[in-house]
mmCIF file of C-alpha atoms in Angstrom:
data_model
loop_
_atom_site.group_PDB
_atom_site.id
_atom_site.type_symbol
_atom_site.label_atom_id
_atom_site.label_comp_id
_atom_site.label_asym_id
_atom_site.label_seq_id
_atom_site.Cartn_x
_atom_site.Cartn_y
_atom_site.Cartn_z
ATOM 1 C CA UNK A 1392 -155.600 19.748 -98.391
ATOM 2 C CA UNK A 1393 -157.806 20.635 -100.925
ATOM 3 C CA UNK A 1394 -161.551 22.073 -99.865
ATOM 4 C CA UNK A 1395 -164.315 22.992 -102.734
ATOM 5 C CA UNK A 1396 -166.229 26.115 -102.175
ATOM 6 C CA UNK A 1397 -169.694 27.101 -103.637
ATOM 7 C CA UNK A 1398 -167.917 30.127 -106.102
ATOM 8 C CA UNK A 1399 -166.242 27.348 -108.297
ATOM 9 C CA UNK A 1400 -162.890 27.854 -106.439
ATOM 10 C CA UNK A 1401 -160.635 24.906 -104.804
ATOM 11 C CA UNK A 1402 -159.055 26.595 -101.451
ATOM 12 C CA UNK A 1403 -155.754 24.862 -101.262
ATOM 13 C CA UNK A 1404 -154.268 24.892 -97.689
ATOM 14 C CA UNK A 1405 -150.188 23.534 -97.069
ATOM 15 C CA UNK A 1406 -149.460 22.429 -93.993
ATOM 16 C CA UNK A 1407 -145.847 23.329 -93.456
ATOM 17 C CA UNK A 1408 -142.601 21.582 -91.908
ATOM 18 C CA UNK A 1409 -142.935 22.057 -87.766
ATOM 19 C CA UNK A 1410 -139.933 23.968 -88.166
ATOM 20 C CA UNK A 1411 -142.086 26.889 -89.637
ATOM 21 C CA UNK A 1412 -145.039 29.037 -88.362
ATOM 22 C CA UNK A 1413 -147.361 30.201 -91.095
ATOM 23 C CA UNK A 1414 -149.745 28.463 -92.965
ATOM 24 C CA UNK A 1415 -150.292 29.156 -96.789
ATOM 25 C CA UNK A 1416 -153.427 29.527 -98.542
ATOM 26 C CA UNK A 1417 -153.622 29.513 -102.029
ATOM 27 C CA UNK A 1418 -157.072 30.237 -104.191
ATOM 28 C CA UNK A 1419 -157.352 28.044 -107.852
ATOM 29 C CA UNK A 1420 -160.179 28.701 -110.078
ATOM 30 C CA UNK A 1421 -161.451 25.197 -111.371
ATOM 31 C CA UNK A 1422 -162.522 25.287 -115.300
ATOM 32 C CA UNK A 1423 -166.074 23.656 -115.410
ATOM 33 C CA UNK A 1424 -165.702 21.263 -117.989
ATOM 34 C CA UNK A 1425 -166.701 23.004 -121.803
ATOM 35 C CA UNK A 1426 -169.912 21.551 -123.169
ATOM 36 C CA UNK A 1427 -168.957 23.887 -126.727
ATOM 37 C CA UNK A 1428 -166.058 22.053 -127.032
ATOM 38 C CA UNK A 1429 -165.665 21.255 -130.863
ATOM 39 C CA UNK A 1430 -165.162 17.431 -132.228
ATOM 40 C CA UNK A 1431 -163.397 18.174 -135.013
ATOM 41 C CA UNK A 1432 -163.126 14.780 -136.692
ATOM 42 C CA UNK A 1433 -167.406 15.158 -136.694
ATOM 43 C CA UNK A 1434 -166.652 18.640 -137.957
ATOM 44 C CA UNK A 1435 -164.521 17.970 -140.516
ATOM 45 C CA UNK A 1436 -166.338 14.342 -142.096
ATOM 46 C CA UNK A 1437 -167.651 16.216 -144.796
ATOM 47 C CA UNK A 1438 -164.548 15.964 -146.087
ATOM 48 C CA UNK A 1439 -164.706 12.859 -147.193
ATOM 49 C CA UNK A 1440 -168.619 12.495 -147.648
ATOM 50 C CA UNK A 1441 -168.325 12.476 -151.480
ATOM 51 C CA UNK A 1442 -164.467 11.844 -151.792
ATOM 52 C CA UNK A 1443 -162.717 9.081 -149.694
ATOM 53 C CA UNK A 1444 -159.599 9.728 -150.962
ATOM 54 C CA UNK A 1445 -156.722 11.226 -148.320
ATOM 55 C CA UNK A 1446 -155.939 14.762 -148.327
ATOM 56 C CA UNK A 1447 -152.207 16.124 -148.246
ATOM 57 C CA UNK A 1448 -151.726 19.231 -146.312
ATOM 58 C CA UNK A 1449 -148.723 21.641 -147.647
ATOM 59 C CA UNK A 1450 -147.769 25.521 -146.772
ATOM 60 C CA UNK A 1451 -148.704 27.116 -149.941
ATOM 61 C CA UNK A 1452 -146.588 29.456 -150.207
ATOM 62 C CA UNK A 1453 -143.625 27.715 -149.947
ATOM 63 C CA UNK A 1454 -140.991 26.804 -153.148
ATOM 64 C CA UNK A 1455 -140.618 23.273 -151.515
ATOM 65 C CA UNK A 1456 -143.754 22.459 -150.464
ATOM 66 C CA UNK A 1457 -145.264 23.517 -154.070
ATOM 67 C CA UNK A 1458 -142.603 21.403 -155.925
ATOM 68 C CA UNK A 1459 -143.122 18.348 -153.562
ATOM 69 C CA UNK A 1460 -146.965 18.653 -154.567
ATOM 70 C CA UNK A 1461 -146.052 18.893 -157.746
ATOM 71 C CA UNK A 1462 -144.037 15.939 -158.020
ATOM 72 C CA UNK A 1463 -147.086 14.102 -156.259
ATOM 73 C CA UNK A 1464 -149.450 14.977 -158.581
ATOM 74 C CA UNK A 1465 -146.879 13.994 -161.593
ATOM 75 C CA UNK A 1466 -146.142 10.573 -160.173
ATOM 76 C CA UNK A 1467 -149.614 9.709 -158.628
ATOM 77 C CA UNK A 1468 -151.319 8.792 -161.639
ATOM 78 C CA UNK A 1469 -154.333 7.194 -159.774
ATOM 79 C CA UNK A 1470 -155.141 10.305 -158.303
ATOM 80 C CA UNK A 1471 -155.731 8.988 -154.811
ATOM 81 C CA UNK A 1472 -154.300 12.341 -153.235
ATOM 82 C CA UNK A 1473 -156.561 15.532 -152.567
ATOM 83 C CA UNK A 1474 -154.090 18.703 -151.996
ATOM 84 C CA UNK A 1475 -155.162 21.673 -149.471
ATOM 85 C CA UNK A 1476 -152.949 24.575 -148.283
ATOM 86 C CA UNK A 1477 -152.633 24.821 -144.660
ATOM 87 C CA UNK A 1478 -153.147 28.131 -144.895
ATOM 88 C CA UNK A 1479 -156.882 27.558 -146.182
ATOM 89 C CA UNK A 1480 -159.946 27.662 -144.109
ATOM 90 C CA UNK A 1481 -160.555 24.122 -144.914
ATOM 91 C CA UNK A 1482 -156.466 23.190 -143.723
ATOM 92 C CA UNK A 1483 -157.097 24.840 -140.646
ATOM 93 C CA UNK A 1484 -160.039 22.674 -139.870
ATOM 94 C CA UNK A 1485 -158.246 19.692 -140.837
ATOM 95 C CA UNK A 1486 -154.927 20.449 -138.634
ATOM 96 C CA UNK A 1487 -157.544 20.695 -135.607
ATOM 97 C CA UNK A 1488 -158.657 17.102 -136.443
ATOM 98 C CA UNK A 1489 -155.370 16.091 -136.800
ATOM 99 C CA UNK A 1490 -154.741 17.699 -133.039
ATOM 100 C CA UNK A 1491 -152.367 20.405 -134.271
ATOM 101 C CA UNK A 1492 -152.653 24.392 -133.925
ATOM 102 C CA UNK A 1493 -154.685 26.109 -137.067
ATOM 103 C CA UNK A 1494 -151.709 28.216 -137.329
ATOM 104 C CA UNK A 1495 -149.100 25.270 -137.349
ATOM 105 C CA UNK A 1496 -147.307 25.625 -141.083
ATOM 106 C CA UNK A 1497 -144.561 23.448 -139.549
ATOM 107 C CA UNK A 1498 -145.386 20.348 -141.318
ATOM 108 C CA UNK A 1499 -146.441 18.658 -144.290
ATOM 109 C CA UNK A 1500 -149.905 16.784 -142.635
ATOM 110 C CA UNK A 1501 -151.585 13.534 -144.374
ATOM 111 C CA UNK A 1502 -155.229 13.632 -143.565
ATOM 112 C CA UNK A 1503 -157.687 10.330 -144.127
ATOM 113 C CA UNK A 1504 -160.465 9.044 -142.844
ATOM 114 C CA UNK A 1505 -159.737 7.707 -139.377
ATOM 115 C CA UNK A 1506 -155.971 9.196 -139.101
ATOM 116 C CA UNK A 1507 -153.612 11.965 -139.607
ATOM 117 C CA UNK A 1508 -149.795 11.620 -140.152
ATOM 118 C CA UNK A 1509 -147.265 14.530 -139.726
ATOM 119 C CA UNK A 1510 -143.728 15.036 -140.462
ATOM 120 C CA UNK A 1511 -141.923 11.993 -141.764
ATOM 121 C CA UNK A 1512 -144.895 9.263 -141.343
ATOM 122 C CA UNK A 1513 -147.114 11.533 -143.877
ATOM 123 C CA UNK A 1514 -144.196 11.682 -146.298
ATOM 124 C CA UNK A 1515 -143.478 7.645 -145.831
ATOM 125 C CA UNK A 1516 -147.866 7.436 -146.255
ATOM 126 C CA UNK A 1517 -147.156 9.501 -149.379
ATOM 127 C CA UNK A 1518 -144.845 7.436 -150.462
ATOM 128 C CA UNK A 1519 -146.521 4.390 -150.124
ATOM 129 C CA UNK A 1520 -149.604 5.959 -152.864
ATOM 130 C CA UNK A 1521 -147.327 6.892 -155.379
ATOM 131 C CA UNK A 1522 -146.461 4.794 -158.047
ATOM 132 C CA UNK A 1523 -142.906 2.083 -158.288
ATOM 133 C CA UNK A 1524 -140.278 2.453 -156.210
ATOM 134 C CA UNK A 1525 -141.342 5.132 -154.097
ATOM 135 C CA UNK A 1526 -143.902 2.359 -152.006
ATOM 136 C CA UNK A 1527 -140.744 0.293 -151.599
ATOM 137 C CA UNK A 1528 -138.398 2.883 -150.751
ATOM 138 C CA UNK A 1529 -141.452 3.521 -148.134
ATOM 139 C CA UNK A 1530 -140.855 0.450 -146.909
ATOM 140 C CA UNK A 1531 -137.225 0.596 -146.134
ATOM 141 C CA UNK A 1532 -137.075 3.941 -144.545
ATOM 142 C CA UNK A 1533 -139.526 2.965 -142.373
ATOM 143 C CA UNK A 1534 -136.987 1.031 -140.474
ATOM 144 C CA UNK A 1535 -135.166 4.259 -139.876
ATOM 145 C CA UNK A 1536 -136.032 5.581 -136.203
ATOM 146 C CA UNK A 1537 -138.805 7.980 -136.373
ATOM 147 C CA UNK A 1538 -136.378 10.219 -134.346
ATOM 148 C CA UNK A 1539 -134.034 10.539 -136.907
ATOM 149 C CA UNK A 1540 -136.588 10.578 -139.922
ATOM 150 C CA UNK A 1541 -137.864 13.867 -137.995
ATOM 151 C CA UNK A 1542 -134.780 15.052 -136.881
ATOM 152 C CA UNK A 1543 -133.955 15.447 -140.620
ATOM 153 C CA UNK A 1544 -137.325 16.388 -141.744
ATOM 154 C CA UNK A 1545 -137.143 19.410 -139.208
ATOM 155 C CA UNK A 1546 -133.887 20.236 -140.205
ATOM 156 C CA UNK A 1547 -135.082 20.821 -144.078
ATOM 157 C CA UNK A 1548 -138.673 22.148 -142.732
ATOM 158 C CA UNK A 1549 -137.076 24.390 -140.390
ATOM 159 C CA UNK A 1550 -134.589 25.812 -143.526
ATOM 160 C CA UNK A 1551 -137.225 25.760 -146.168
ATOM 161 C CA UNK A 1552 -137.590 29.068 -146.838
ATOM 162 C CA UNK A 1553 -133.875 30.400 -146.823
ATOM 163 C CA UNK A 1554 -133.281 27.627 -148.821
ATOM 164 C CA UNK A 1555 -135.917 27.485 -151.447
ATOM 165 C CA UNK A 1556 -137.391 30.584 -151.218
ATOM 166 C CA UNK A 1557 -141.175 31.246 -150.631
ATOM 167 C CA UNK A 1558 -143.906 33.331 -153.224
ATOM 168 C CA UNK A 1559 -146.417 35.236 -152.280
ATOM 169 C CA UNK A 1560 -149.248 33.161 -153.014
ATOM 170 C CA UNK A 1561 -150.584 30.006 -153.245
ATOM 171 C CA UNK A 1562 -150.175 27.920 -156.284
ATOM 172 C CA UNK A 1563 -153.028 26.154 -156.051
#
């Protein structure tokens, strides 16, 4: 049975099988509910205030990562992808409005608008703004399980460095 008391605690008291003879008491502080709490989706709208256009998320210092933006930037000639490090202030504020640690370098995030993708969805969403055949390759591998597409992607995330290497710095 649970009883509130006037400190903020919840006194918890078990009532125990007849077969025993002690009661047990346990004390639980209740969090009041936190009015400082950050929105970061209103935090982060600036964003796209004066530029609508989706931002890809990458770990900047990794060989992979910087050849994958690379190859965006080479193949999207419309220019309809922003690029931010994860690292970055401005990454870290977008991988809280995408509901993901400020730390987390695990995965290449799409950020627009009104949604975030991660893992295999942002590369598929990638996909589908670049220019012929990578929006119909999109479309086939979508049919793939997303627990295989991220199976895989973790397996080459996971491996990135040994395999590719990482620099010291940021490229862009």
């Amino acid at each position: 049975m649970a009883l509130p008391l006037s400190n903020g605690c919840t006194r918890l008291t078990l009532s125990p099988p007849a077969r025993f003879r002690h009661r047990s008491t346990i004390f639980a502080t209740l969090s009041p509910s936190r009015p400082d709490t950050v929105n970061w989706v209103e935090a982060t709208s600036s964003f796209f205030d004066q530029d609508t256009r989706s931002i890809m998320l990458f770990d900047g210092v990794c060989n992979l990562c910087n050849g994958g933006v690379r190859f965006v930037r080479n193949v999207d000639r419309n220019r309809r992808i922003r690029f931010e490090a994860l690292q970055s202030e401005s990454g870290k504020k977008l991988l809280r409005r995408s509901g993901r640690a400020p730390d987390d370098i695990s995965s290449v995030v799409l950020v627009e608008k009104d949604r975030s993708y991660i893992k295999s969805e942002a590369v598929l969403k990638i996909m589908e703004y670049l220019e012929l055949p990578f929006p119909q390759l999109a479309f086939f591998l979508q049919f793939v399980p997303l627990f295989v597409r991220d199976f895989m992607y973790d397996n080459v995330a996971n491996n990135r460095y040994a395999i590719f290497g990482y620099s010291d710095s940021c490229e862009i």
